[in-house]
XYZ file of N, CA, C and O in Angstrom:
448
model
N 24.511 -24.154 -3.224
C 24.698 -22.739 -3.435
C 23.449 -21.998 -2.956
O 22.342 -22.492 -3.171
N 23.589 -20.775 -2.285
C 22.576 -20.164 -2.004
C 21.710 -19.213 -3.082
O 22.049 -18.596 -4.092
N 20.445 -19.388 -2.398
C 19.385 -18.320 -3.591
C 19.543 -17.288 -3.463
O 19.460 -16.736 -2.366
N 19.776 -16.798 -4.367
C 19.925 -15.247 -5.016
C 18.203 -14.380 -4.812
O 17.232 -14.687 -5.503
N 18.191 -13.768 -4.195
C 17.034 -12.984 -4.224
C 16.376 -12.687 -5.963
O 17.105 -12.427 -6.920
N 15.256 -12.776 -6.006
C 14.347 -11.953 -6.912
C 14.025 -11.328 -7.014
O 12.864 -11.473 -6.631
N 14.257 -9.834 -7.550
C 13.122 -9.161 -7.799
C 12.800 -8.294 -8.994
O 13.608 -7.801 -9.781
N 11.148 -8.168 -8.995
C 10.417 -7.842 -10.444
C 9.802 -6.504 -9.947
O 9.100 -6.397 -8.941
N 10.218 -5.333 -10.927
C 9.328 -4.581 -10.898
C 7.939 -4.796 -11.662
O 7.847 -5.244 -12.805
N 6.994 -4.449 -10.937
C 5.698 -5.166 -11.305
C 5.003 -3.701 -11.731
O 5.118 -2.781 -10.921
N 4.021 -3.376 -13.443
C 3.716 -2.029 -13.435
C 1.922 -2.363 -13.468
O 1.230 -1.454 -13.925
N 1.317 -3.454 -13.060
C 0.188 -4.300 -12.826
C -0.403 -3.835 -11.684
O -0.973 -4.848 -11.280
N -0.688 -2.788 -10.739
C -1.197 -2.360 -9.921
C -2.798 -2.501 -9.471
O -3.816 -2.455 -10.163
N -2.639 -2.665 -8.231
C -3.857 -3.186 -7.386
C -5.113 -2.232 -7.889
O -4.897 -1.098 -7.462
N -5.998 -2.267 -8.428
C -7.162 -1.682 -8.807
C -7.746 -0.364 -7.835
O -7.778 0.864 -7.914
N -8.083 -1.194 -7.089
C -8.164 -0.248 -5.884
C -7.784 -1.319 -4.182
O -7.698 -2.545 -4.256
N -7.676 -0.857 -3.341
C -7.422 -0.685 -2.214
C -8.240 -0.595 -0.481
O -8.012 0.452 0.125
N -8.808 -1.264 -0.024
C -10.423 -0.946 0.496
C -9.644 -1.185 2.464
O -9.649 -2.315 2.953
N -9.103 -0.018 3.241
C -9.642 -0.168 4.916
C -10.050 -1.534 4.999
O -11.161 -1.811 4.548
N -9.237 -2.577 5.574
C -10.230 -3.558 5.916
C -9.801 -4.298 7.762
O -9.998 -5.368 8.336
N -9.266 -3.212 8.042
C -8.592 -3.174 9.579
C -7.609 -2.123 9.973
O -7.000 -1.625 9.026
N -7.302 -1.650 11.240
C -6.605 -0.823 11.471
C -4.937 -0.622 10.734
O -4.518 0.535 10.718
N -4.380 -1.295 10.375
C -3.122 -1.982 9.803
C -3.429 -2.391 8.081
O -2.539 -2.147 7.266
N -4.524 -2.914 7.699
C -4.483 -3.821 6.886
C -5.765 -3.262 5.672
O -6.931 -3.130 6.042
N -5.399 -3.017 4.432
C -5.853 -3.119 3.314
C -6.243 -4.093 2.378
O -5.302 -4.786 1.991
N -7.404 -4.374 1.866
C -8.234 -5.453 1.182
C -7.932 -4.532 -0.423
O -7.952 -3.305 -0.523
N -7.615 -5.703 -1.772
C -7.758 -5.340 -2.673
C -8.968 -6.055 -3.924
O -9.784 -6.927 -3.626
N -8.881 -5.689 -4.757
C -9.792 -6.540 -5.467
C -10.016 -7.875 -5.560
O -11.073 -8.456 -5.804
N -8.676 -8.417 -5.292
C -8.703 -10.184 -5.711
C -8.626 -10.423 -4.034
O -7.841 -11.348 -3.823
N -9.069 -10.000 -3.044
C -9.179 -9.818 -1.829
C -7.789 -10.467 -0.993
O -7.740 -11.408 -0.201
N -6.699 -9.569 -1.504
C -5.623 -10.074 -0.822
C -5.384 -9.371 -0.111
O -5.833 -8.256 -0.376
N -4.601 -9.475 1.158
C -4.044 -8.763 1.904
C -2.880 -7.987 2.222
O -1.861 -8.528 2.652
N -2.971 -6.746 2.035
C -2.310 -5.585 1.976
C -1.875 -5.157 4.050
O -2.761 -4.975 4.886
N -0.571 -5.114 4.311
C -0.483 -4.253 5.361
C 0.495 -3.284 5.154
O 1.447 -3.386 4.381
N 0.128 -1.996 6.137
C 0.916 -0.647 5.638
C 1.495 -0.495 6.518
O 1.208 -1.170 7.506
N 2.433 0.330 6.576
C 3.160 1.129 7.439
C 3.814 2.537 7.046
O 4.608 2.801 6.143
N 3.217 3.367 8.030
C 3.459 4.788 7.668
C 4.818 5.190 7.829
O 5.493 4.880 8.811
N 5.375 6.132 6.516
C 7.050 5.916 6.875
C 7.698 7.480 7.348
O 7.589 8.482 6.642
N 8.231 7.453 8.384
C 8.825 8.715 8.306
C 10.114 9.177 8.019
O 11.203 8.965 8.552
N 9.579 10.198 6.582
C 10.605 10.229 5.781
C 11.265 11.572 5.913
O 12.048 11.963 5.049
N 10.947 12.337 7.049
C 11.230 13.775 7.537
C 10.785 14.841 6.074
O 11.119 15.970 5.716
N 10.042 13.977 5.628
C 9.394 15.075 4.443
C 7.752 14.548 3.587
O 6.608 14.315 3.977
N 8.256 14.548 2.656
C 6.412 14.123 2.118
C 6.238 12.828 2.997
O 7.079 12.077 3.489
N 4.916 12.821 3.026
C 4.389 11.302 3.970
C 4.444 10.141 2.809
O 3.989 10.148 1.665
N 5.148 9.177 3.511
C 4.841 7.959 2.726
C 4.304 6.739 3.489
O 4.300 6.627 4.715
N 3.825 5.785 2.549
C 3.331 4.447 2.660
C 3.632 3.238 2.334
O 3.336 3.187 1.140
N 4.043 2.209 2.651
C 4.499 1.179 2.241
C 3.634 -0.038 2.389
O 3.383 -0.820 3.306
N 3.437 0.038 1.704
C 2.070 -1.328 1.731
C 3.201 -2.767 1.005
O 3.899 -2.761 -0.008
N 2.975 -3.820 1.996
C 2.959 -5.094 1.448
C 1.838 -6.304 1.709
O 1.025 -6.406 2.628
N 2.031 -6.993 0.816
C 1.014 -8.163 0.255
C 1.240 -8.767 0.618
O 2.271 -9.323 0.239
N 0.470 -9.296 1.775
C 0.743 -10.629 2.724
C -0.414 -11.479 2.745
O -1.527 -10.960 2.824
N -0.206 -13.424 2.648
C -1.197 -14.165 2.305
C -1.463 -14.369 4.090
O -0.726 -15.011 4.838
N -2.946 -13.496 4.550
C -3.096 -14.411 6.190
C -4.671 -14.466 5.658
O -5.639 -13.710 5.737
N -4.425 -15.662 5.122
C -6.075 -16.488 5.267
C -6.906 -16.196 6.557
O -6.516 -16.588 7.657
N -8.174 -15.428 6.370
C -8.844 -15.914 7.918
C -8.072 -15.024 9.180
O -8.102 -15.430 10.342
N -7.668 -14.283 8.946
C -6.976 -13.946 9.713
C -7.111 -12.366 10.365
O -6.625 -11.432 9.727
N -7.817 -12.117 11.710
C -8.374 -10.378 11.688
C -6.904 -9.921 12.267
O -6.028 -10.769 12.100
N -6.580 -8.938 12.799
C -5.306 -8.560 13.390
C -6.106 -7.538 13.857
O -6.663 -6.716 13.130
N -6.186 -7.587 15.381
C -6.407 -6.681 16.301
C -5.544 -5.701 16.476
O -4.845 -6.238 17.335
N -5.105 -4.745 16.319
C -4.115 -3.556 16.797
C -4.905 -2.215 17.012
O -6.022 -1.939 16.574
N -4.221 -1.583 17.649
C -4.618 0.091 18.072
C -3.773 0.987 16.876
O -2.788 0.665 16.213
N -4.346 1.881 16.883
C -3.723 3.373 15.793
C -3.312 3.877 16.251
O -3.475 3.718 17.460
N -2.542 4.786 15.887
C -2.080 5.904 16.595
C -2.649 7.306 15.637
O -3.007 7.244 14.461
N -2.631 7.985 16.108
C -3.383 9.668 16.237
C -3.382 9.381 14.306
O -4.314 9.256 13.512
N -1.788 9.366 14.115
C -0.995 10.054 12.774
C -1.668 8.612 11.769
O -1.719 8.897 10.573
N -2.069 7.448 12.044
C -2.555 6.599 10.885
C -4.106 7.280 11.015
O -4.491 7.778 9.957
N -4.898 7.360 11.966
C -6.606 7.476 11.863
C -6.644 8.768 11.399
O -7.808 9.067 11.129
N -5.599 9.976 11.118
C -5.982 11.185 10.678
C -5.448 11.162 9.162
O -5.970 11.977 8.400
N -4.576 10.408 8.713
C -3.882 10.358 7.174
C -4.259 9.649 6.788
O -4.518 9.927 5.617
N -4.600 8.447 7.098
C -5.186 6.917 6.232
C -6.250 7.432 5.921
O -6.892 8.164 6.673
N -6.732 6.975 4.235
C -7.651 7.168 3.580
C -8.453 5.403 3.634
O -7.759 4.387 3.588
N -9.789 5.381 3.724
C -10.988 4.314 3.881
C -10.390 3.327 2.665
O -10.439 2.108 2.830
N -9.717 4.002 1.207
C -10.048 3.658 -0.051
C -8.664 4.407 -0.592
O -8.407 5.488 -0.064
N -7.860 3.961 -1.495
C -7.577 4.228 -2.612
C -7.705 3.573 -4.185
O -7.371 2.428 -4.491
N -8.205 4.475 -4.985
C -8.302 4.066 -6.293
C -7.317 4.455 -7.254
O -6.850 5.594 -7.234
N -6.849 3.319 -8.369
C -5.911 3.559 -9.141
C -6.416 4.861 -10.232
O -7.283 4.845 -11.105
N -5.704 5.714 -9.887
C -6.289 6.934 -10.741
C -6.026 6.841 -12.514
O -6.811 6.917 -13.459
N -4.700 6.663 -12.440
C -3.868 6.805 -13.735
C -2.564 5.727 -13.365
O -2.285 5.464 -12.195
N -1.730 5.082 -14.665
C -0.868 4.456 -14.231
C -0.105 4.179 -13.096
O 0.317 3.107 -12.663
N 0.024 5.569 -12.598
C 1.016 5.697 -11.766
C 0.660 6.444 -10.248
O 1.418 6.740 -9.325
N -0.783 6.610 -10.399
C -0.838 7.199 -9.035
C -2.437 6.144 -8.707
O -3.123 5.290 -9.269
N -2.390 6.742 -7.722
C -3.958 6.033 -6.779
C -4.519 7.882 -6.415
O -3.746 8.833 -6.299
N -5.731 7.922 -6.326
C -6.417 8.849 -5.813
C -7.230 8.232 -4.270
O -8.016 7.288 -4.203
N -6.835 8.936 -3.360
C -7.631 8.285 -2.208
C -8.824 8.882 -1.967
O -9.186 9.858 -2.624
N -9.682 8.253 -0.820
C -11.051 8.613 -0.481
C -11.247 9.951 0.237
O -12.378 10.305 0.570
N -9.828 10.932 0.560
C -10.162 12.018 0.953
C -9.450 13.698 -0.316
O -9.119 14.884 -0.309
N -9.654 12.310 -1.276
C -9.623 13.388 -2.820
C -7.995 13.727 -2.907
O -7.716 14.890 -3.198
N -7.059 12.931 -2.710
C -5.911 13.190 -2.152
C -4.721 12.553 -3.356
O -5.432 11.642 -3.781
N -3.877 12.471 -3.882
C -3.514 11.730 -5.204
C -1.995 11.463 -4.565
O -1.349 12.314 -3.952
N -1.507 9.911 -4.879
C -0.433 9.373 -3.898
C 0.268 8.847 -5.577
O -0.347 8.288 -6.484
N 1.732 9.265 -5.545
C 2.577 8.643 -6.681
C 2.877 7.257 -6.406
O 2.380 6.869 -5.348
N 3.505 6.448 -7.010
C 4.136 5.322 -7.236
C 5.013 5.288 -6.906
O 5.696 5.106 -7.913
N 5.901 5.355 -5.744
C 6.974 5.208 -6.077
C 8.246 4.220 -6.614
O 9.274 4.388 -7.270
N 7.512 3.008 -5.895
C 8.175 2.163 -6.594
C 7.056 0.844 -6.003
O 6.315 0.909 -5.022
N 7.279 -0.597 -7.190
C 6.053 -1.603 -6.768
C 6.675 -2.738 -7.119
O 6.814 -2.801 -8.340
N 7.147 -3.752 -6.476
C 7.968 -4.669 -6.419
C 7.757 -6.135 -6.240
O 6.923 -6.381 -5.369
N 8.425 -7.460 -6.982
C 7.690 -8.660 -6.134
C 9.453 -9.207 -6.010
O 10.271 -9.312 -6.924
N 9.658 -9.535 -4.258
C 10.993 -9.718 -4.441
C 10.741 -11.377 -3.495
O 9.765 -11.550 -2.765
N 11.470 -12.089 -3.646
C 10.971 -13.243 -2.832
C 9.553 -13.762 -2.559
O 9.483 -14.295 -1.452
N 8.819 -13.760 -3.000
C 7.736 -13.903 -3.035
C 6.551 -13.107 -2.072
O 5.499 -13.529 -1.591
N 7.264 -11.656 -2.013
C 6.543 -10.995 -1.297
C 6.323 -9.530 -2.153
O 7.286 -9.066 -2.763
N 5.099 -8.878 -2.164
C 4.721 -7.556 -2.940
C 4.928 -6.476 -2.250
O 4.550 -6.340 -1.087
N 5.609 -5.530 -2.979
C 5.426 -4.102 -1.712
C 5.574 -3.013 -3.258
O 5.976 -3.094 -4.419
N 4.935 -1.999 -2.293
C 4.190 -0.494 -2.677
C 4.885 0.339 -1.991
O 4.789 0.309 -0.764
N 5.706 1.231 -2.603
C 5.371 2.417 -1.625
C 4.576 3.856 -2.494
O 5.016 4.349 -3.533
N 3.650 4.203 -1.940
C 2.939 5.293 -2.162
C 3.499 6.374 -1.474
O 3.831 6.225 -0.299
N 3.744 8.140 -2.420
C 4.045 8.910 -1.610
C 2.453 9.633 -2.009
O 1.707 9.447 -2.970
N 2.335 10.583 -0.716
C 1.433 11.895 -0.828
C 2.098 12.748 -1.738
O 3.325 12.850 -1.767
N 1.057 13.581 -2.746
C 1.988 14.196 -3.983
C 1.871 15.736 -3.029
O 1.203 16.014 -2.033
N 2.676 16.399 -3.711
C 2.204 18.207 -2.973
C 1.339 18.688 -3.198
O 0.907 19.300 -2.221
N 0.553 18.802 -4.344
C -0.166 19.550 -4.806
C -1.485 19.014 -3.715
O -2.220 19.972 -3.473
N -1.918 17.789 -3.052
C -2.905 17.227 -2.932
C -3.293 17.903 -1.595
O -4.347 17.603 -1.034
């Protein structure tokens, strides 16, 4: 019989968040985070997942819209949001472990 997918909403959030390549976010327990900017024809969002690449740099280029919105840093502000390094406050929207893989998506709030 086949496996049934898993998944856990997880309310255990990454501490903070640290730039550690063009693509790719470092967290406290130094795991690896990669994002992708989503276009949602409205607030900007982010989708970060938790991927294990030991040792591993990933060369890629940016484009205009990640090197002008990506923040260096986000810190977990309050339960449910992160405050980033350009004073900027991103909700939760939802934080997941489904198959043995983690994902985030962060929106930009309005007020920020």
């Amino acid at each position: 019989m086949a496996k049934l997918p898993s998944k856990v909403h997880l309310t255990s959030h990454p501490i903070y968040l640290s730039m550690h390549g063009p693509l790719m976010y470092e967290d406290e327990n130094e795991r690896t985070w990669l994002h992708f900017v989503m276009d949602t024809g409205g607030d900007l969002q982010v989708r970060l997942c938790q991927m294990n690449l030991p040792g591993v740099d990933i060369e890629l280029t940016t484009s205009p819209l990640i090197s002008n919105t990506m923040p260096l840093m986000w810190m977990l502000h309050i339960s449910s949001q992160y405050l980033d390094s350009m004073g900027r406050f991103w909700g939760i929207l939802h934080h997941v472990m489904e198959d043995d893989m983690e994902e985030m998506i962060l929106e930009l709030m309005d007020d920020s």
